[in-house]
Short mmCIF file of C-alpha atoms in Angstrom, two decimals:
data_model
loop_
_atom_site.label_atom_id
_atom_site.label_comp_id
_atom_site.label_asym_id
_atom_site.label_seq_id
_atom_site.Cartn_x
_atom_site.Cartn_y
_atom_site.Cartn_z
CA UNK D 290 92.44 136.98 56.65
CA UNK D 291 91.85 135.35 59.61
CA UNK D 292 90.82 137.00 62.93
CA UNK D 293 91.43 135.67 66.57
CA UNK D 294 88.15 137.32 67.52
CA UNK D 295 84.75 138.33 65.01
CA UNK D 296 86.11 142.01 63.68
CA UNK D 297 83.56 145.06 64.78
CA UNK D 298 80.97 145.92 62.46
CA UNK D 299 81.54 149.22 61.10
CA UNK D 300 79.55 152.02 62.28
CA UNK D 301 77.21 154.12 59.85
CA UNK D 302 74.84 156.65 59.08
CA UNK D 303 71.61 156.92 56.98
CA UNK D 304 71.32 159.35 53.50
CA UNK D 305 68.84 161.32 52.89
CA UNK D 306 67.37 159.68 49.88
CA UNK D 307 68.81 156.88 49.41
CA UNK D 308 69.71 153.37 50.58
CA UNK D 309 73.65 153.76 50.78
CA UNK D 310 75.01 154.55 53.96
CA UNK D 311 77.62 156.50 55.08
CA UNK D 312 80.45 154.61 56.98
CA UNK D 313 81.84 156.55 60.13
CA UNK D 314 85.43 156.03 60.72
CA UNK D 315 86.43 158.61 63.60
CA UNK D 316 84.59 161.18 65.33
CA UNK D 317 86.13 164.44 66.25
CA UNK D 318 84.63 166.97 68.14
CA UNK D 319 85.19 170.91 68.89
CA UNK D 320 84.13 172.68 72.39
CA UNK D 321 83.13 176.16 73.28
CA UNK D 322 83.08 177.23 69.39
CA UNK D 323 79.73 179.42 70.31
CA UNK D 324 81.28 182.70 72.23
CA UNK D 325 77.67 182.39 74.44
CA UNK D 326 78.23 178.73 75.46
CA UNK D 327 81.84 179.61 76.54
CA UNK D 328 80.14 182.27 78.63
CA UNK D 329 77.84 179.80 80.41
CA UNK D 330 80.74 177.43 81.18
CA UNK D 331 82.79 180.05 82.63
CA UNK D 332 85.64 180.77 80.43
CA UNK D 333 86.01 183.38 77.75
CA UNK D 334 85.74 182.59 74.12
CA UNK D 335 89.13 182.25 72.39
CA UNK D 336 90.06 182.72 68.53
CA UNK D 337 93.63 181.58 68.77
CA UNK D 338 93.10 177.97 68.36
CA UNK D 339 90.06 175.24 68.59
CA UNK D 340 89.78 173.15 71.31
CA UNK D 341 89.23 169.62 70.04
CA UNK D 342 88.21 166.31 72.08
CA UNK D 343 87.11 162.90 69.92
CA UNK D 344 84.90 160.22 70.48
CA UNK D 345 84.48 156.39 69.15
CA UNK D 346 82.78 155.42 66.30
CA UNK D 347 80.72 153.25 68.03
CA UNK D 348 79.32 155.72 70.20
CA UNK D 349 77.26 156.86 67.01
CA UNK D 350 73.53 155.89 67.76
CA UNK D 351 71.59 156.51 64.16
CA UNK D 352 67.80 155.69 62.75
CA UNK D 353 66.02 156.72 65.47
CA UNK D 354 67.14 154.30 68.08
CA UNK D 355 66.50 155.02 71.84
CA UNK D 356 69.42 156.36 73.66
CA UNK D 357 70.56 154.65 77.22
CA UNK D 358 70.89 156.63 80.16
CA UNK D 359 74.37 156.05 80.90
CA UNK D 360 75.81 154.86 83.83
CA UNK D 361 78.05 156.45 86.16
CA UNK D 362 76.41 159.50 85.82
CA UNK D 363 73.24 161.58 87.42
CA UNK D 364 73.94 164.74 85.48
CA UNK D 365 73.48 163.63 81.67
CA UNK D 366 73.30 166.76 79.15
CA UNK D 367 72.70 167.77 75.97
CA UNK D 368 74.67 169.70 73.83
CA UNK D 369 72.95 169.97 70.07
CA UNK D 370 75.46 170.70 67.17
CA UNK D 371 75.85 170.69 63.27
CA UNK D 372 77.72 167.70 62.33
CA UNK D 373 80.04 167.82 58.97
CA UNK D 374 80.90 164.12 57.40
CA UNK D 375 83.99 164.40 55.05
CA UNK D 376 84.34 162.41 51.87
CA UNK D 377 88.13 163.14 51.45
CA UNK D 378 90.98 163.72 53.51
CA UNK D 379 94.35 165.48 54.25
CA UNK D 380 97.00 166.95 56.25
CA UNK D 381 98.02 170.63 56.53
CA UNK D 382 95.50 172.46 54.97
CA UNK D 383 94.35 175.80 54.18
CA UNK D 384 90.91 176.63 55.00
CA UNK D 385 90.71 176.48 51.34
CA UNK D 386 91.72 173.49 50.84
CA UNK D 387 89.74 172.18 53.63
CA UNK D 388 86.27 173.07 52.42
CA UNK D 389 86.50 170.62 49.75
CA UNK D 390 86.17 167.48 51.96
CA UNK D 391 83.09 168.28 53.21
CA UNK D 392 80.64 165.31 51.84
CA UNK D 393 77.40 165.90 53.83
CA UNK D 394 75.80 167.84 56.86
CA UNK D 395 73.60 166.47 59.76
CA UNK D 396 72.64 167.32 63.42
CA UNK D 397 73.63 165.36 66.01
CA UNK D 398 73.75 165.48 70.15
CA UNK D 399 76.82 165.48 71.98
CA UNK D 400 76.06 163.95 75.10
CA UNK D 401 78.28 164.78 77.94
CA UNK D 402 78.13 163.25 81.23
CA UNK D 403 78.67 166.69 83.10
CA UNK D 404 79.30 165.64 86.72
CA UNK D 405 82.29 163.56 85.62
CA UNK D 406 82.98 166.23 83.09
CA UNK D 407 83.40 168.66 86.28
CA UNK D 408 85.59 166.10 88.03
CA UNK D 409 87.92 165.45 85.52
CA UNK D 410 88.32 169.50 85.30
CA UNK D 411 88.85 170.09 88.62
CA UNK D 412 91.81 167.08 88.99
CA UNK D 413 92.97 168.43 85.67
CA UNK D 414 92.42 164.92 84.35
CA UNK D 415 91.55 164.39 80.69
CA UNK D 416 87.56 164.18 79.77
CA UNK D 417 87.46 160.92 77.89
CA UNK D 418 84.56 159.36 80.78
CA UNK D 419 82.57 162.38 80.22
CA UNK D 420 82.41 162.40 76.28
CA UNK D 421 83.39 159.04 74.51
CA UNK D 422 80.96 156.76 76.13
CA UNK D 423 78.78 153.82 74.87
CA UNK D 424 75.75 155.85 72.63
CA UNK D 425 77.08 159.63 73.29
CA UNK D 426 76.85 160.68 69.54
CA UNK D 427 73.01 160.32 68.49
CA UNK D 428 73.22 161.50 64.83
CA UNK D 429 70.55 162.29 62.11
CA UNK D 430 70.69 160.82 58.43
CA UNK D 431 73.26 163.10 56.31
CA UNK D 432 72.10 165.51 53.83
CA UNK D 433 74.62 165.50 51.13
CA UNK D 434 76.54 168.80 49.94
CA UNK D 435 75.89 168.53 46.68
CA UNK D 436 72.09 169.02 47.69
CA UNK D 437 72.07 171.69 49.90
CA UNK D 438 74.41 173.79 51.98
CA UNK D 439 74.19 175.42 55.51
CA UNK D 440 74.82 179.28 55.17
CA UNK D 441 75.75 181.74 58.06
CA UNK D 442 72.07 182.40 58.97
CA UNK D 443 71.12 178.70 58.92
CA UNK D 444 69.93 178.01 62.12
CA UNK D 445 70.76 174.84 64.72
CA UNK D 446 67.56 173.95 67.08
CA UNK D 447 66.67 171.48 69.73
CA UNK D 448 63.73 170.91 71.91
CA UNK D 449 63.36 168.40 74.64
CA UNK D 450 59.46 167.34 75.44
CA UNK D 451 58.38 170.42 73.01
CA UNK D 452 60.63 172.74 75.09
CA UNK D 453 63.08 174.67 73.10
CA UNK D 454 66.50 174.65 75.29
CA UNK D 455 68.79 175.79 72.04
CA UNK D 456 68.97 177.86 69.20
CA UNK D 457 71.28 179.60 67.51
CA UNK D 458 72.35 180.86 63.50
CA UNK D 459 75.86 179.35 62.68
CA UNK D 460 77.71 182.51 61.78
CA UNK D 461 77.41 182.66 65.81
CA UNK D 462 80.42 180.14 65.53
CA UNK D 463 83.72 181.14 66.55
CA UNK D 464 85.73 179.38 64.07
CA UNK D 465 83.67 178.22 60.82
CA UNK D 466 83.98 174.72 59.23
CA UNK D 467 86.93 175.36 56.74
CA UNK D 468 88.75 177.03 59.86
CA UNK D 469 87.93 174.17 61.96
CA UNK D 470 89.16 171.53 59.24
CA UNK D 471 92.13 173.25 58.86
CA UNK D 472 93.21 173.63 61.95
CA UNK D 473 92.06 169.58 62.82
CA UNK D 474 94.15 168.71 59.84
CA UNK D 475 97.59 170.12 61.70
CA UNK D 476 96.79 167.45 64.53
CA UNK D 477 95.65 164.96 62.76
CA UNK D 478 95.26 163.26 59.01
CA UNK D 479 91.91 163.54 57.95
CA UNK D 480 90.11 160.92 55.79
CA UNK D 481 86.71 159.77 54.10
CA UNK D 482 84.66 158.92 56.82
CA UNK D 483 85.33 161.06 59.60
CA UNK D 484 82.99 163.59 61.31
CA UNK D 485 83.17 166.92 62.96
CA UNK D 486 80.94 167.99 66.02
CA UNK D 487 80.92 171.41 65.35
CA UNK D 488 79.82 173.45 68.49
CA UNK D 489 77.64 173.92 70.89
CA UNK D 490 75.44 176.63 71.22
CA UNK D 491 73.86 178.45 74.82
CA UNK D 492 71.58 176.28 76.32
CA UNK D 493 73.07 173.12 77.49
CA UNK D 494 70.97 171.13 80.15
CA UNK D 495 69.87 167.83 81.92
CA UNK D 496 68.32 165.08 79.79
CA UNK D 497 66.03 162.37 82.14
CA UNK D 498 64.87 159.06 81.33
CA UNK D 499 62.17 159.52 79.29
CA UNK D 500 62.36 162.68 77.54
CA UNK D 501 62.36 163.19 73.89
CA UNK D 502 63.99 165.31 72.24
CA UNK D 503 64.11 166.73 68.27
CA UNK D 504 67.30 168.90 66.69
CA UNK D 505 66.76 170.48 63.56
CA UNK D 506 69.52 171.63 61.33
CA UNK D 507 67.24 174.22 59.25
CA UNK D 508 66.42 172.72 56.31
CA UNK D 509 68.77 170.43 55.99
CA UNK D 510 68.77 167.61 58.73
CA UNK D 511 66.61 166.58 61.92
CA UNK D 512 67.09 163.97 64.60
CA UNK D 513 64.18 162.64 66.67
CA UNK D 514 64.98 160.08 69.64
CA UNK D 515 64.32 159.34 73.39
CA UNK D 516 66.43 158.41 76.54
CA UNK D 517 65.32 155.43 77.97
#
């Protein structure tokens, strides 16, 4: 096939022990799943139904490469969460159902540029500046599921210049990855390749040029980079 322009190289991830990598077709995202983080941003914590936002693919930044400070922006955060990477997909599912996609873990940042964030809230506009920009989505290699698997007191760290800003155990969640699936899988189809931002914990706060910062999903994944 012949294209007018050269086609986009596909965005991936690193394994955990191995050389194969995993190839990242869309990126969904969940906010205020941690009842604490809704608390900081001002609105109570809801069980009736996730809130979901997405980014691109390309946003992913992987292997330890240095972030940008984006433009546009003077109020960059952080907001560390447990990242799920299916390996199957599907519409309408159960909970049930929807655990058995589930190919790999990692911990990732979702960056948010919070003063356009704010904007966009208070013109009731939609928050695609603050969330899907160029290198939002820095993401550790994935730790497949068939290796290990996050339980309800694993716990989801980050620390920025040896300062821990977040912490948290992931049965602190208010909707747990099967729910979360599920309920994506009523908006959308799912399929190999996509990943879930689960959640932010408490915590969120500015990122400068310069500092470094390390996530750890206990046992299972860490992420080590700079913004530059």
């Amino acid at each position: 096939m012949s294209y007018i322009v050269a086609p986009p190289a596909v965005a991936s991830l690193p394994v955990v022990g191995g050389a194969q990598r995993f190839p990242v077709r869309r990126i969904f995202c969940v906010g205020r799943n941690y009842a604490d983080h809704a608390r900081e941003m001002g609105v109570p914590a809801d069980r009736q139904q996730p809130m979901f936002f997405s980014k691109p693919a390309d946003a992913v930044v992987s292997d330890g490469v240095d972030v940008p400070y984006p433009s546009a922006t003077q109020e960059l955060h952080h907001e560390v969460e447990m990242v799920v990477a299916l390996g199957a997909g599907g519409r309408d599912l159960t909970p049930e159902q929807a655990s058995g996609l589930v190919w790999g873990y990692g911990v990732g940042l979702d960056l948010t540029r919070r003063d356009l964030q704010a904007e966009a809230k208070a013109r009731s506009h939609p928050w695609d500046a603050a969330k899907g920009f160029d290198h939002s989505a820095p993401v550790s290699a994935l730790c497949p599921a068939s290796a290990v698997e996050p339980g309800p007191e694993t716990v989801i760290s980050l620390w920025v210049n040896d300062e821990l800003r977040q912490q948290s155990r992931l049965d602190d969640m208010i909707f747990n990855v099967p729910e979360l699936l599920s309920h994506l899988s009523k908006l959308f189809e799912l399929r190999a390749g996509d990943l879930l931002f689960t959640g932010t914990p408490a915590g969120v706060g500015p990122l400068q040029r310069g500092d470094s910062f390390h996530a750890e999903l206990q046992g299972i994944a860490r992420l080590d980079g700079r913004i530059v």
